[in-house]
PDB file of C-alpha atoms in Angstrom:
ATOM      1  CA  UNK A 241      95.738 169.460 185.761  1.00  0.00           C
ATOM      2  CA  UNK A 242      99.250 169.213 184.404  1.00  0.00           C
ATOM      3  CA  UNK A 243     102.194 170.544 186.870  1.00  0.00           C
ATOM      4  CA  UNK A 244     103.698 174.116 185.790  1.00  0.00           C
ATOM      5  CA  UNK A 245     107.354 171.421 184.947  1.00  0.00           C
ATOM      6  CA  UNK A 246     104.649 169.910 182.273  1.00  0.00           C
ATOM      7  CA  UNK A 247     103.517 172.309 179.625  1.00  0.00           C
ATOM      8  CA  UNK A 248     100.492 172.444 178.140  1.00  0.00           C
ATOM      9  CA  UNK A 249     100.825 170.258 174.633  1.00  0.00           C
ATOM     10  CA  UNK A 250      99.311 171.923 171.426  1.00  0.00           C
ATOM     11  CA  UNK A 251      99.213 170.083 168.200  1.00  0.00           C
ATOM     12  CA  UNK A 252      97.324 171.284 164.731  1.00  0.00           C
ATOM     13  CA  UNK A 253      96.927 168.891 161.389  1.00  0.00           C
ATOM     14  CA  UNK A 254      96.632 170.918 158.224  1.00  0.00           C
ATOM     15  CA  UNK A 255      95.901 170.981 154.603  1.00  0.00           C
ATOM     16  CA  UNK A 256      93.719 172.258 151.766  1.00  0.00           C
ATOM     17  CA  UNK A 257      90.228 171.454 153.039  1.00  0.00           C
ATOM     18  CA  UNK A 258      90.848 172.518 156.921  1.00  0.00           C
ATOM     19  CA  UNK A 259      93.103 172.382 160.216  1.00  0.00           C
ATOM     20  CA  UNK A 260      92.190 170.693 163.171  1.00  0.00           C
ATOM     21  CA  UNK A 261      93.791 172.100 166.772  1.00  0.00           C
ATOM     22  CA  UNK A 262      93.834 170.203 169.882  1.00  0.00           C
ATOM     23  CA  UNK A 263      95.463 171.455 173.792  1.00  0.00           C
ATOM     24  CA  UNK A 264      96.758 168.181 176.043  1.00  0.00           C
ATOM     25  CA  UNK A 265      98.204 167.770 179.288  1.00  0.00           C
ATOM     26  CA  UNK A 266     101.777 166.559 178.917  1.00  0.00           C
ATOM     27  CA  UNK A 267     100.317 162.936 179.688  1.00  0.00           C
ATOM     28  CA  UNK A 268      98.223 163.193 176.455  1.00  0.00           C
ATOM     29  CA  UNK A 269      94.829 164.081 177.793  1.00  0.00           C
ATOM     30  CA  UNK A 270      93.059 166.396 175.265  1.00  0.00           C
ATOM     31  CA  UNK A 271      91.626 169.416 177.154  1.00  0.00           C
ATOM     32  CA  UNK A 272      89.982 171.137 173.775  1.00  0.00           C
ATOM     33  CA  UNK A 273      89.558 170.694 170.462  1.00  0.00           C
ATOM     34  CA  UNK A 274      89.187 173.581 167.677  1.00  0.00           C
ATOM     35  CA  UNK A 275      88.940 173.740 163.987  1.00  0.00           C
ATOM     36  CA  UNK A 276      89.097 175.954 161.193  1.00  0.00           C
ATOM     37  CA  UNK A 277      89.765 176.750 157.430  1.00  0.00           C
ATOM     38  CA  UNK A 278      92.204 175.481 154.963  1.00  0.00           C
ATOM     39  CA  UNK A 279      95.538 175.872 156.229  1.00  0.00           C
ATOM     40  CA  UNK A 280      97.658 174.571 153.261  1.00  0.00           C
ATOM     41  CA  UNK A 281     101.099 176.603 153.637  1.00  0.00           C
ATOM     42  CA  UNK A 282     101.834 176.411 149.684  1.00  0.00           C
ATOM     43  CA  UNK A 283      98.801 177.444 148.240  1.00  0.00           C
ATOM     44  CA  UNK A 284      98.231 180.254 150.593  1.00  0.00           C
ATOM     45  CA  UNK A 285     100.750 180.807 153.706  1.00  0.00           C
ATOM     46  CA  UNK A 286      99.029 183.563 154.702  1.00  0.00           C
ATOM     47  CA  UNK A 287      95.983 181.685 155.245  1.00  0.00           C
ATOM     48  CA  UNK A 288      97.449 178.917 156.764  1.00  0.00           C
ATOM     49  CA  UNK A 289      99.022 180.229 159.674  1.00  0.00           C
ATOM     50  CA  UNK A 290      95.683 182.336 160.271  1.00  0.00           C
ATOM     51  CA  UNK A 291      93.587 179.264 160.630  1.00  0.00           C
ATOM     52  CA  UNK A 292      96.178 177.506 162.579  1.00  0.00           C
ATOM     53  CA  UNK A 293      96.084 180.660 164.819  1.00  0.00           C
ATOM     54  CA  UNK A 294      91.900 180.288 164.656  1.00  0.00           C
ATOM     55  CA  UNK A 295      92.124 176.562 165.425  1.00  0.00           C
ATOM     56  CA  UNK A 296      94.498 177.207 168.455  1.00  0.00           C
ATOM     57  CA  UNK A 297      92.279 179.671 169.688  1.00  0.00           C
ATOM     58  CA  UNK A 298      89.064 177.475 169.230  1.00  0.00           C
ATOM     59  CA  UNK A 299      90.971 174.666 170.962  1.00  0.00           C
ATOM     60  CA  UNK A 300      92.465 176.817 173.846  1.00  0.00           C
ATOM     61  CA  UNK A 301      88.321 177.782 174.099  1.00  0.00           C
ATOM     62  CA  UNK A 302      87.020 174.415 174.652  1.00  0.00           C
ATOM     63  CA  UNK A 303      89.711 173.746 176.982  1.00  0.00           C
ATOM     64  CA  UNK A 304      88.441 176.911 179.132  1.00  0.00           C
ATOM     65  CA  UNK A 305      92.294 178.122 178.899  1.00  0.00           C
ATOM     66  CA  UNK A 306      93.428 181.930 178.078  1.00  0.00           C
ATOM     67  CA  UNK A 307      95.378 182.882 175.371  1.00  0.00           C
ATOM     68  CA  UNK A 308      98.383 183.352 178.049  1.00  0.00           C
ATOM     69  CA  UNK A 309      98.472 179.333 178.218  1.00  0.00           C
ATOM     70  CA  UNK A 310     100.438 180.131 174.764  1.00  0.00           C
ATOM     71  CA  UNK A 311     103.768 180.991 176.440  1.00  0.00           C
ATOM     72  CA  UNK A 312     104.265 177.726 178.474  1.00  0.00           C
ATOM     73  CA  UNK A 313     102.859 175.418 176.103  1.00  0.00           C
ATOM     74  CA  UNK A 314     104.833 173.427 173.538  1.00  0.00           C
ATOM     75  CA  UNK A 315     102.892 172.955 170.267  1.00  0.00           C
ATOM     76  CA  UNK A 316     103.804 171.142 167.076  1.00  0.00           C
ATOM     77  CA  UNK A 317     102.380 172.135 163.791  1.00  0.00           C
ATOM     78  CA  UNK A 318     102.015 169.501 160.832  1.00  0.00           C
ATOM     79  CA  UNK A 319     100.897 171.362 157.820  1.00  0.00           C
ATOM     80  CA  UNK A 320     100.733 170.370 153.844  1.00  0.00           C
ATOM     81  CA  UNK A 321     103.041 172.682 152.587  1.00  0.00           C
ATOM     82  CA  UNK A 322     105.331 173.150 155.249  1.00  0.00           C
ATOM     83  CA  UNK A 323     108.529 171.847 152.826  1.00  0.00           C
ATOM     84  CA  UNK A 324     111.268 174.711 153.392  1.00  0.00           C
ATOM     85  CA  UNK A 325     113.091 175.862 156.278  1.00  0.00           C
ATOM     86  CA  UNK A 326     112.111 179.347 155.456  1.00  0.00           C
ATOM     87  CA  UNK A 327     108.631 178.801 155.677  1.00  0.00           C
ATOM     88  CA  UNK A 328     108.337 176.590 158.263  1.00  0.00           C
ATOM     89  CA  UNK A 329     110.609 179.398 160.394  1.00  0.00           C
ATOM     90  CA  UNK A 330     107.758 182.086 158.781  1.00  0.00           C
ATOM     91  CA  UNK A 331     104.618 179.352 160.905  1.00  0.00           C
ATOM     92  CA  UNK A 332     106.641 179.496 164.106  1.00  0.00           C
ATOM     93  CA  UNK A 333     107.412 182.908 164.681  1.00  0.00           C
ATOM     94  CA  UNK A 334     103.441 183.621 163.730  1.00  0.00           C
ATOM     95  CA  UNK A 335     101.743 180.490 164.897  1.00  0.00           C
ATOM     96  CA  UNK A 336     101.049 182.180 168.275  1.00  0.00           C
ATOM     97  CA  UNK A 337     102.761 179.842 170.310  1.00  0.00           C
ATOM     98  CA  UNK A 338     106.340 180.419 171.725  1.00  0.00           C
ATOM     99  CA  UNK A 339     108.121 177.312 172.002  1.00  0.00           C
ATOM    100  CA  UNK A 340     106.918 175.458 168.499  1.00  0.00           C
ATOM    101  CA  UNK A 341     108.350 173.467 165.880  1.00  0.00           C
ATOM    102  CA  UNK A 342     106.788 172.595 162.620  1.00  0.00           C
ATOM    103  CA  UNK A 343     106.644 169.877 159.953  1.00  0.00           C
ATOM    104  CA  UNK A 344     104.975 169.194 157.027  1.00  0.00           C
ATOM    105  CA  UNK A 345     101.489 167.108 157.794  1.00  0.00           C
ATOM    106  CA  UNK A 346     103.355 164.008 155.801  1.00  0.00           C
ATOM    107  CA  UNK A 347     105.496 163.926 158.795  1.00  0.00           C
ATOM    108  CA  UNK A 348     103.168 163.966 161.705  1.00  0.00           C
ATOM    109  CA  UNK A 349     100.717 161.756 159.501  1.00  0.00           C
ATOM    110  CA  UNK A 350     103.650 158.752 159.412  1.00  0.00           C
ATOM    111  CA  UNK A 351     104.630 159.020 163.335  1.00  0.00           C
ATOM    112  CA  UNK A 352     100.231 159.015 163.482  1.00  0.00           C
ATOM    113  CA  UNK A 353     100.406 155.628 161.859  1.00  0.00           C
ATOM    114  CA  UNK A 354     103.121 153.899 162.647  1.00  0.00           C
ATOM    115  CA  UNK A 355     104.914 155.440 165.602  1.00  0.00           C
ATOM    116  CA  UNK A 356     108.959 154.467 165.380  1.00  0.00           C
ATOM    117  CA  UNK A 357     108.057 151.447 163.068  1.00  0.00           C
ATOM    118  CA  UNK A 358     109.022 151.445 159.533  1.00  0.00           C
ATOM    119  CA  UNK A 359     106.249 151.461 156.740  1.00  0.00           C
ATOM    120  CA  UNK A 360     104.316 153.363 153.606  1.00  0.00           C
ATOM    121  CA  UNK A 361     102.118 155.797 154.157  1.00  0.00           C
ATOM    122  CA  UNK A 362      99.775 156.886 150.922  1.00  0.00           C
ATOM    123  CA  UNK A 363      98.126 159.990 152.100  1.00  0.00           C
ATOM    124  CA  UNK A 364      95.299 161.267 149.283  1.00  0.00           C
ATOM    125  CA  UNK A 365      92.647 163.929 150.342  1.00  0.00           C
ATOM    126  CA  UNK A 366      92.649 166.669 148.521  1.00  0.00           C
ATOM    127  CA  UNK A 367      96.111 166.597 147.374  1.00  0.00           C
ATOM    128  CA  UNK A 368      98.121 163.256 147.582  1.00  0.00           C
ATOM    129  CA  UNK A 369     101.725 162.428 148.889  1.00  0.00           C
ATOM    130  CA  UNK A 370     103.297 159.142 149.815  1.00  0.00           C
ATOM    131  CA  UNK A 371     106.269 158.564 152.145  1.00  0.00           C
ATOM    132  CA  UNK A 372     108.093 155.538 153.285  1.00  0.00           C
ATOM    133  CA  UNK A 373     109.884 155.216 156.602  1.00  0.00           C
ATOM    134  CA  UNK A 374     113.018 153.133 156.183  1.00  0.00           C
ATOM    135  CA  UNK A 375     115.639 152.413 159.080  1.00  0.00           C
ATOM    136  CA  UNK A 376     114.346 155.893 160.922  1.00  0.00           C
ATOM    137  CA  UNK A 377     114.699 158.157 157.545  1.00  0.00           C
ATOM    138  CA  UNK A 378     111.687 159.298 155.485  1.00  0.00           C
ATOM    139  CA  UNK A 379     111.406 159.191 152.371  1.00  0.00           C
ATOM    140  CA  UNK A 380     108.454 161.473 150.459  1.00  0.00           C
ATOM    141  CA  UNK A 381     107.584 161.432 146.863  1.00  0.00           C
ATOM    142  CA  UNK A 382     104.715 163.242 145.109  1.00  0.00           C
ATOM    143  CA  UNK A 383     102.813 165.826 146.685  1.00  0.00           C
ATOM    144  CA  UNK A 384     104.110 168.895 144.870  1.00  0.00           C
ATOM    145  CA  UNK A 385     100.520 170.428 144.414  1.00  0.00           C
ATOM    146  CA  UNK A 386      97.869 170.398 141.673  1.00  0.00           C
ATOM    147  CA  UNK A 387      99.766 172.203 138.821  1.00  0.00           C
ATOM    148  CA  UNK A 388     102.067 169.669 138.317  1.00  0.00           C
ATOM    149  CA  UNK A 389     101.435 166.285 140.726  1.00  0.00           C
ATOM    150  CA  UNK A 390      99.142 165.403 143.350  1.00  0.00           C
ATOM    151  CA  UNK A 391      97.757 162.173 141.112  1.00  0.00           C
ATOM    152  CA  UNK A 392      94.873 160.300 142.269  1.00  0.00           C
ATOM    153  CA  UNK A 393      93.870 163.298 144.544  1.00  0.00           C
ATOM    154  CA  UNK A 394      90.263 164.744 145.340  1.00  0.00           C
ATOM    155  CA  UNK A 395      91.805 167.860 143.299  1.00  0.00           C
ATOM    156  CA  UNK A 396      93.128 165.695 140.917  1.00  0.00           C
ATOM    157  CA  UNK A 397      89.866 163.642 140.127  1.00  0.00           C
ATOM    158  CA  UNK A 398      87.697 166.697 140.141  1.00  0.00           C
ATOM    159  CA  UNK A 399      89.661 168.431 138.128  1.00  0.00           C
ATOM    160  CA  UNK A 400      90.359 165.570 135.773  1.00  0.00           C
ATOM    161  CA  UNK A 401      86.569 164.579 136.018  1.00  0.00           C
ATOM    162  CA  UNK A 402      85.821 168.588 134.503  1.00  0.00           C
ATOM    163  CA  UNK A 403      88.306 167.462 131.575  1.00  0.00           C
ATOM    164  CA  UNK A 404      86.282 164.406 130.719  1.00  0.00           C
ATOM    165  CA  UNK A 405      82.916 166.555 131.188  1.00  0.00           C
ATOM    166  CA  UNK A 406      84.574 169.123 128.691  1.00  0.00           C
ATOM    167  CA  UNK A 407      86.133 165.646 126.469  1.00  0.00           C
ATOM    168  CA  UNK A 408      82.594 164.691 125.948  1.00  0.00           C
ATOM    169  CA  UNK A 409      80.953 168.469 125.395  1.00  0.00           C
ATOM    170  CA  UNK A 410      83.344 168.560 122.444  1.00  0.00           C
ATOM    171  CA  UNK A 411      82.290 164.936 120.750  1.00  0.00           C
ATOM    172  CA  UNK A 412      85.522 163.192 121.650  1.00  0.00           C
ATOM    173  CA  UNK A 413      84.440 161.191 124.263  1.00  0.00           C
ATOM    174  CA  UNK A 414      80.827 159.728 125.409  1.00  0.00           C
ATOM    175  CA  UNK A 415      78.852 161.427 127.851  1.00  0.00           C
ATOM    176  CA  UNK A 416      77.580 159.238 131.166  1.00  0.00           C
ATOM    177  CA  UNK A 417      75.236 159.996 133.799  1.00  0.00           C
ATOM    178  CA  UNK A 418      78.065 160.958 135.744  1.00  0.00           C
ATOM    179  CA  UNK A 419      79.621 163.895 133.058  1.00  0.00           C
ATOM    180  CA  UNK A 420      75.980 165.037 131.815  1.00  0.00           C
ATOM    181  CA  UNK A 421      75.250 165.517 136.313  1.00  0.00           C
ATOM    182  CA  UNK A 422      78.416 167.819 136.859  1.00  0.00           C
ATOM    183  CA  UNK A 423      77.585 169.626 133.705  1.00  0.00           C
ATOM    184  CA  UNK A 424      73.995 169.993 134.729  1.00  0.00           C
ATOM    185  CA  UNK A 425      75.254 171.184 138.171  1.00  0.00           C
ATOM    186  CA  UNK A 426      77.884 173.409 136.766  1.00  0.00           C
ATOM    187  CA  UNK A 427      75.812 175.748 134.623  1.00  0.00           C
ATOM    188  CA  UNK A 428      75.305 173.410 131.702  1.00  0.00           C
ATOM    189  CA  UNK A 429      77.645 175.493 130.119  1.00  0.00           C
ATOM    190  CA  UNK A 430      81.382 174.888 128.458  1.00  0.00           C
ATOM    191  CA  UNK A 431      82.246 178.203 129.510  1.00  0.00           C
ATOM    192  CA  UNK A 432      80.589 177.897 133.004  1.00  0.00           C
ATOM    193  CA  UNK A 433      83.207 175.196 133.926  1.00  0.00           C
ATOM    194  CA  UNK A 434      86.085 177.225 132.080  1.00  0.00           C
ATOM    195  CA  UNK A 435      84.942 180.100 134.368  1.00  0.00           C
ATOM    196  CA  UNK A 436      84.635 177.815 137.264  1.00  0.00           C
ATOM    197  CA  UNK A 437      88.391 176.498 136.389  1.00  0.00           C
ATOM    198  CA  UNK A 438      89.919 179.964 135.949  1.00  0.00           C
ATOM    199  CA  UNK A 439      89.673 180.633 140.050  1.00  0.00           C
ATOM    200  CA  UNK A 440      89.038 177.168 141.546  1.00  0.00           C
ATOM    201  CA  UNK A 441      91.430 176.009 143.847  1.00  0.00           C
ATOM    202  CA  UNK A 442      92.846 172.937 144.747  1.00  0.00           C
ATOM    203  CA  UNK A 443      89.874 172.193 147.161  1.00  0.00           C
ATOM    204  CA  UNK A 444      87.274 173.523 144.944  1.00  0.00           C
ATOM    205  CA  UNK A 445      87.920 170.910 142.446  1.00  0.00           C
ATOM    206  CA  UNK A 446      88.034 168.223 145.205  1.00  0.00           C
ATOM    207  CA  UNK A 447      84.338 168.735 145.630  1.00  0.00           C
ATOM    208  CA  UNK A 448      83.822 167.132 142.648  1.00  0.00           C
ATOM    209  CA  UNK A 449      86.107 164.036 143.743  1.00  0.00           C
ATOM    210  CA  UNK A 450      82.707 161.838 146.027  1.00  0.00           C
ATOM    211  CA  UNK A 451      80.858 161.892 142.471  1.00  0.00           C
ATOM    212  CA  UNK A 452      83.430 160.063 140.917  1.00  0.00           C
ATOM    213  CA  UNK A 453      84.363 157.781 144.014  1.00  0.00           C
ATOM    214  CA  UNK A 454      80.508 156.988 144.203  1.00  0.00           C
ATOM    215  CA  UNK A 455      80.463 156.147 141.168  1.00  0.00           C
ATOM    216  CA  UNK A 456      82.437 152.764 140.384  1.00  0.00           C
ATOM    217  CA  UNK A 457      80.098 151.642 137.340  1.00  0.00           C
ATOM    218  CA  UNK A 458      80.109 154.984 135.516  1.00  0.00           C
ATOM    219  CA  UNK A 459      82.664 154.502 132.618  1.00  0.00           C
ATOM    220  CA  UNK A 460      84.540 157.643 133.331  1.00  0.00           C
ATOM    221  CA  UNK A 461      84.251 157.513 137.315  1.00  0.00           C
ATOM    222  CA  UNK A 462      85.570 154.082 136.762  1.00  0.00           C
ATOM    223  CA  UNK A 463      88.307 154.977 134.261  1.00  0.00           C
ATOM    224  CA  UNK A 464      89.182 157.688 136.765  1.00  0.00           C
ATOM    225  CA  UNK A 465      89.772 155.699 139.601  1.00  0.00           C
ATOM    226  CA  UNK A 466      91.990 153.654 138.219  1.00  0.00           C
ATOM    227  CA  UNK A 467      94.337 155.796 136.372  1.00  0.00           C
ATOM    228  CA  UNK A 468      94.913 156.997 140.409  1.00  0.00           C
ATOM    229  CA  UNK A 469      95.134 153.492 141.561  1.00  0.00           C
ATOM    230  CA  UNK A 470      97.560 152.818 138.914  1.00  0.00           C
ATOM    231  CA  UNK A 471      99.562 155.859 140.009  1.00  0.00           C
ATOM    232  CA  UNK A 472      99.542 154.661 143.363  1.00  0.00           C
ATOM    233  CA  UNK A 473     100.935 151.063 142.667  1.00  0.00           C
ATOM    234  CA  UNK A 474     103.592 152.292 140.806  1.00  0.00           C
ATOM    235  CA  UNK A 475     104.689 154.751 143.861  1.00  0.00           C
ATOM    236  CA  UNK A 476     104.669 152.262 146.155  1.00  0.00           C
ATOM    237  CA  UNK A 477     107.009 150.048 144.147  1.00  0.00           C
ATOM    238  CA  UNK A 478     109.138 153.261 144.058  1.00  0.00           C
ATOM    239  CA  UNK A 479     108.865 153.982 148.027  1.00  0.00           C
ATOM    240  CA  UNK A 480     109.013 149.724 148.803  1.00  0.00           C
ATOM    241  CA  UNK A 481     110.325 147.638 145.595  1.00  0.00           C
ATOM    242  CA  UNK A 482     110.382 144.190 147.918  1.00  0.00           C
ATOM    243  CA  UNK A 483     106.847 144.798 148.607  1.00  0.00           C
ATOM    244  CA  UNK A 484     107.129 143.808 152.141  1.00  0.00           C
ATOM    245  CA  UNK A 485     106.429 147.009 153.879  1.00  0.00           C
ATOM    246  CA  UNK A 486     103.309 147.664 155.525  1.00  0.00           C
ATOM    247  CA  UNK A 487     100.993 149.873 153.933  1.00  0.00           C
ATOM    248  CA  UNK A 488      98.039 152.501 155.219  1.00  0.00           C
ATOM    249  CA  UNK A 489      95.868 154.255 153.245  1.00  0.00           C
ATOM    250  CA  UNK A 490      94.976 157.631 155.392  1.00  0.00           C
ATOM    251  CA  UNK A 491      93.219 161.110 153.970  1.00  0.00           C
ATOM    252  CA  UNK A 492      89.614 161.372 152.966  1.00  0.00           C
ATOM    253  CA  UNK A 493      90.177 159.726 149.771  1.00  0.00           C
ATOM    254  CA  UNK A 494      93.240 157.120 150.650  1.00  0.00           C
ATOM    255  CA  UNK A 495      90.914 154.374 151.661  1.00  0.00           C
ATOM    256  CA  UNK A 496      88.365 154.192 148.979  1.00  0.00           C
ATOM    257  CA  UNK A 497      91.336 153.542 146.956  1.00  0.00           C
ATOM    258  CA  UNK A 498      91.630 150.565 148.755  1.00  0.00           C
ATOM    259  CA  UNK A 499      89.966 148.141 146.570  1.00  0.00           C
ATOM    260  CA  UNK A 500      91.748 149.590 143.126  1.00  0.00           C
ATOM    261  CA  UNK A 501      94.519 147.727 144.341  1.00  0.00           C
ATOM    262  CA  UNK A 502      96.227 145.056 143.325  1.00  0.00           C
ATOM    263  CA  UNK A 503      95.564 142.214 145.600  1.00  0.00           C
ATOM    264  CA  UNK A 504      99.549 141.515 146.954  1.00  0.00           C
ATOM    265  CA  UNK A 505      98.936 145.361 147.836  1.00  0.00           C
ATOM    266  CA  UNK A 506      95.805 144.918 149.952  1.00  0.00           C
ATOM    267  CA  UNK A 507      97.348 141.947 151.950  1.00  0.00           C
ATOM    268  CA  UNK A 508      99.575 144.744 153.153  1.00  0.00           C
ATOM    269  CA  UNK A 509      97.396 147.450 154.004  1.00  0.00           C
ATOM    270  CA  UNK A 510      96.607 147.910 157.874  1.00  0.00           C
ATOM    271  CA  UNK A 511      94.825 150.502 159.830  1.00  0.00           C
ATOM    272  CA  UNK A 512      96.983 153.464 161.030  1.00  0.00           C
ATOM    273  CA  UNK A 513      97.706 153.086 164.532  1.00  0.00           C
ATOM    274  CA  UNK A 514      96.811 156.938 164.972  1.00  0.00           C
ATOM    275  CA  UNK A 515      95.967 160.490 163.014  1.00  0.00           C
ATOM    276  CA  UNK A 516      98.112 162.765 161.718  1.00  0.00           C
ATOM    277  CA  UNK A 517      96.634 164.827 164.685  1.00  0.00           C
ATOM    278  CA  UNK A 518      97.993 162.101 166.942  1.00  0.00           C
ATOM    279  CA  UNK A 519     101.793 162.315 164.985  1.00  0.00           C
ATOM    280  CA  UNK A 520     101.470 166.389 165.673  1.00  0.00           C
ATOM    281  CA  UNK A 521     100.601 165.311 169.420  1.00  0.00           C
ATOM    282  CA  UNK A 522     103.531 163.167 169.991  1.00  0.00           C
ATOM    283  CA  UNK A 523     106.072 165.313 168.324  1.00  0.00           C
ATOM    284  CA  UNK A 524     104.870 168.261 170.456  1.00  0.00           C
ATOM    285  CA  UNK A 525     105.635 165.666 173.879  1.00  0.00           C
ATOM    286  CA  UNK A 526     109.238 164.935 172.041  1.00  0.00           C
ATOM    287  CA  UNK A 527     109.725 168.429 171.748  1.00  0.00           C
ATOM    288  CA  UNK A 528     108.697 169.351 175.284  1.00  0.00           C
ATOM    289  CA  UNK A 529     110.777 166.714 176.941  1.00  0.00           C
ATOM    290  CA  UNK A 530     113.832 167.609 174.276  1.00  0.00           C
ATOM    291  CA  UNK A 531     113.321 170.808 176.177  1.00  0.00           C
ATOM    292  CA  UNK A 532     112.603 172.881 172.325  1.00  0.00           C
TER     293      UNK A 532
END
C-alpha cells in the first residue's frame, strides 16, 4: 500500500465515445479501473466532467477505496476538448479530486507514446488531431471538432459516408453494397437520414465509420478512406516536413489508416510506447512529485 508521503495517483483519458479512470500507487501500480460515457469537454462540458466524476468513482470502486481517498490523491485529467484555460479551470474545481491538473487527451496521448522523446502523433477515433513534439514543445493541428475539421475521423467518415448514401439517392453518384446497406439500415428513407443528421452527434455518426473501414473494395468505402489518408499525409508534412520523425498511429481508427499510407510514411510508423491513459498516469506522478 502506498505511504500517506505518496498519494494515491488518479488518471482519466477522455473523448467522444467514453472515459476511462484508473487509481495507482505512486509507484504506478493500478489499484482500479472504471469507465464511463463520453466525456468530450467541447461538445458537452457538462457531460464530460460527470463521466469523469462516474469513471473516478467506478475506479476508486474496484480499488475497494472511499470517496475520501479524493483529498490526498493527485489525479490528472486528459480530455478532448480540454483547449482553454477557462475550461480546463471549470474540470478541476468539479472533477472531484482536490489536487488535479488537466490537459487536453492530445497531450497525455503524446507523453503515452513517446515519453520525453520527440515524434508525431496522428490520433483519429471519433474525432482526429495530430501533434508533433519538437525539442520539448508541442505542436497540435486539426482537431477543432466535426463542424468544421476533424478529417479522416470515425465522425468524419460516417458522416461523409451519409453524404455519399444521400449523393447516390439523388442520381449523382452510383449506389454500392455499402450505400444501399446504411440506407437499408437507416430507414430506407432520404428523410430518415436527414432526421437522423438533424440530432446526431459527433459519435453517432462514428458508428457508421467500421462499415466503411471494412470495406476496402467498395468504391465509396474505398474513395473514403483515402480522401482521410490523403488528409493525413499532408498533416504530417505540415507537423514533420524532413520526414524523419517517428510516427504512431493511436485512436480506434488511427491504425487502420495505416496501410493508406504512403510507403516512406509506414517505414516510420512504430507502436506507441504507452496509452493516452498511461500519458494521464505519468503526468499525475509529475504533478505529485512537483508537489501540484
Amino acid at each position: 500500500m502506498a505511504q500517506a508521503s505518496e498519494p494515491y495517483l488518479i488518471a482519466v483519458d477522455g473523448g467522444g465515445s467514453g472515459c476511462r479512470a484508473v487509481v495507482a500507487t505512486h509507484a504506478g501500480q493500478v489499484l482500479g479501473e472504471g469507465s464511463a460515457g463520453p466525456a468530450n469537454a467541447t461538445t458537452d462540458l457538462v457531460q464530460a466532467i460527470a463521466n469523469s466524476r462516474r469513471a473516478i468513482g467506478a475506479a476508486l470502486h474496484a480499488a475497494a477505496l472511499s470517496k475520501d481517498a479524493l483529498q490526498t490523491s493527485v489525479g490528472h485529467l486528459g480530455l478532448a476538448g480540454a483547449l482553454t484555460n477557462e475550461v480546463a479551470l471549470r474540470i478541476a474545481a468539479d472533477c472531484g479530486v482536490r489536487r488535479v491538473t488537466v490537459s487536453d487527451d492530445l497531450e497525455t496521448a503524446v507523453v503515452g507514446a513517446f515519453g520525453t522523446r520527440d515524434g508525431v502523433l496522428v490520433s483519429v477515433g471519433t474525432g482526429s488531431v495530430l501533434a508533433a513534439r519538437q525539442g520539448g514543445a508541442l505542436v497540435r493541428l486539426g482537431g477543432w471538432g466535426l463542424q468544421v475539421s476533424d478529417q479522416a475521423s470515425g465522425a468524419w467518415l460516417g458522416r461523409a459516408l451519409l453524404e455519399r448514401v444521400l449523393l447516390c439517392h439523388d442520381g449523382l453518384e452510383q449506389h454500392s453494397a455499402l450505400t444501399l446497406e446504411v440506407l437499408e439500415n437507416t430507414g430506407g428513407t432520404a428523410m430518415s437520414i436527414v432526421g437522423f443528421a438533424s440530432t446526431a452527434r459527433p459519435a453517432d455518426f462514428a458508428r457508421f465509420a467500421p462499415l466503411v473501414a471494412a470495406a476496402p473494395q467498395d468504391p465509396h468505402g474505398r474513395a473514403l478512406m483515402q480522401d482521410g489518408a490523403e488528409y493525413l499525409r499532408r498533416a504530417l508534412m505540415v507537423l514533420d516536413p524532413d520526414g524523419t520523425a517517428p510516427v504512431c498511429l493511436t485512436g480506434g481508427l488511427g491504425p487502420v489508416y495505416a496501410d493508406w499510407l504512403p510507403p516512406k510514411i509506414q517505414a516510420r510508423l512504430e507502436a506507441p510506447a504507452g496509452t493516452a491513459l498511461d500519458g494521464a498516469l505519468q503526468m499525475a506522478r509529475d504533478a505529485a512529485e512537483r508537489g501540484e
